[in-house]
């Protein structure tokens, strides 16, 4: 029972605490809403309304202000008091504990207060915009008035700088003055909504007129003082150059006519104050005139260069042709006795054809230079290209000449080499014969005859009517190499046979005592006298003797070498 009573008491305390919390929360929310209402009511917007009301407003601007004023008074005098009164009623009903009903109503009034604050901010912004617009237009009137006066003074002081544009510019200035008066009148009446569109148009016209005043004088100056004089100079120069047989890479008459037509066209552009078109035409005229000057100057300078180069060109061509003639004669002579392996004759004929073509073009120029109008810039290009070609032709002529110049010397050197080969192989043959050997290895004999045939072939090739020196040079290299090998083989036979004979004689002192020496002796003797294997015989007998008397072979070999040196010296 006690527990139940305690629980009831705790629940009652909790409910009471919740009620107190809700009451205080609602009272705080009501106070905040009332404070927001007081802030709006105490705001300085009323003073702003009085300030704007004193401005000269009309038209849409006046209608907008009256709407702002009406909305503000409705907010202050009706909407906010009603919300405030209802908040008082909610506060009183809090004491009656109608919490659920009051919560929804309080939330609704808080939302209305927020809406009122937003509405107030909107009205404030509109008033600020009205004041700012009034200030902008007041400032614009002063600035436009100053700009108008500046434009007017410029036209009066410098009307000579605008040529055919002056009438249109003055008419545009008069129209600008009328537009300004209209704008100023609308602004003074306070119809800022209407004056804004007028201001935009007026500013655009003023900008256009200022741009025209700045950009047209240079165009008119070119059109009046520069381009006509340049055109006259170009026409006179073209006439003079044409009479002197100058040609041009393009139709200069057509270009000069285009320049004259554009000058007339730009006079009309200035008259109509077509600034962009006038500037574009001015640039086109400048470019065409510069191009015409460049073309004439280029042709004049090209003719001077071509004339200065005539003698040099003719001398160079004559020299190249003379060298070519000598080269062809020499190649023809050499081709009777030598095979030309690198198409020297064909290349020389190709060079000759190139020189003929260059001479044909040069002769055509000489024939027509005083009779027809020539485009000298193109002739100069061809002249430069021909000079470069002749330089390359002379380099090639020298290259071909150098490649065949040593053929006769090469032939004499080859003949001397073959004679030397013949002497060498006969010397080797005599050296072998002096040994009185029982025979020679078949491999050596075959190699000897192979080298002999090579020397005979070389001699035969050198006695042909037409020599192929490249082939002969290759054969010389191969034969020299083979002859060197033959000399090595010959010396090997000489040395091994002589040493074998000495080793066999030396072996006599051991034959009776050492059966292995006796056996080696007989084997070496058979290799020497029957198989003619002198190297093998030396190897057999030397090994046997080294086994019974180490170092004996080296001693005998050294004695043999010393004896050979003395024989060579003597």
XYZ file of N, CA and C in Angstrom, residues 27 199 217 323:
12
model
N 5.998 30.566 -22.334
C 6.138 31.978 -21.970
C 7.386 32.587 -22.637
N 17.970 55.477 -69.898
C 19.385 55.650 -69.548
C 20.255 54.641 -70.278
N 39.132 59.789 -86.883
C 40.187 60.666 -87.413
C 41.368 59.934 -88.053
N 84.941 21.700 -117.743
C 85.370 20.579 -116.898
C 84.643 19.300 -117.271
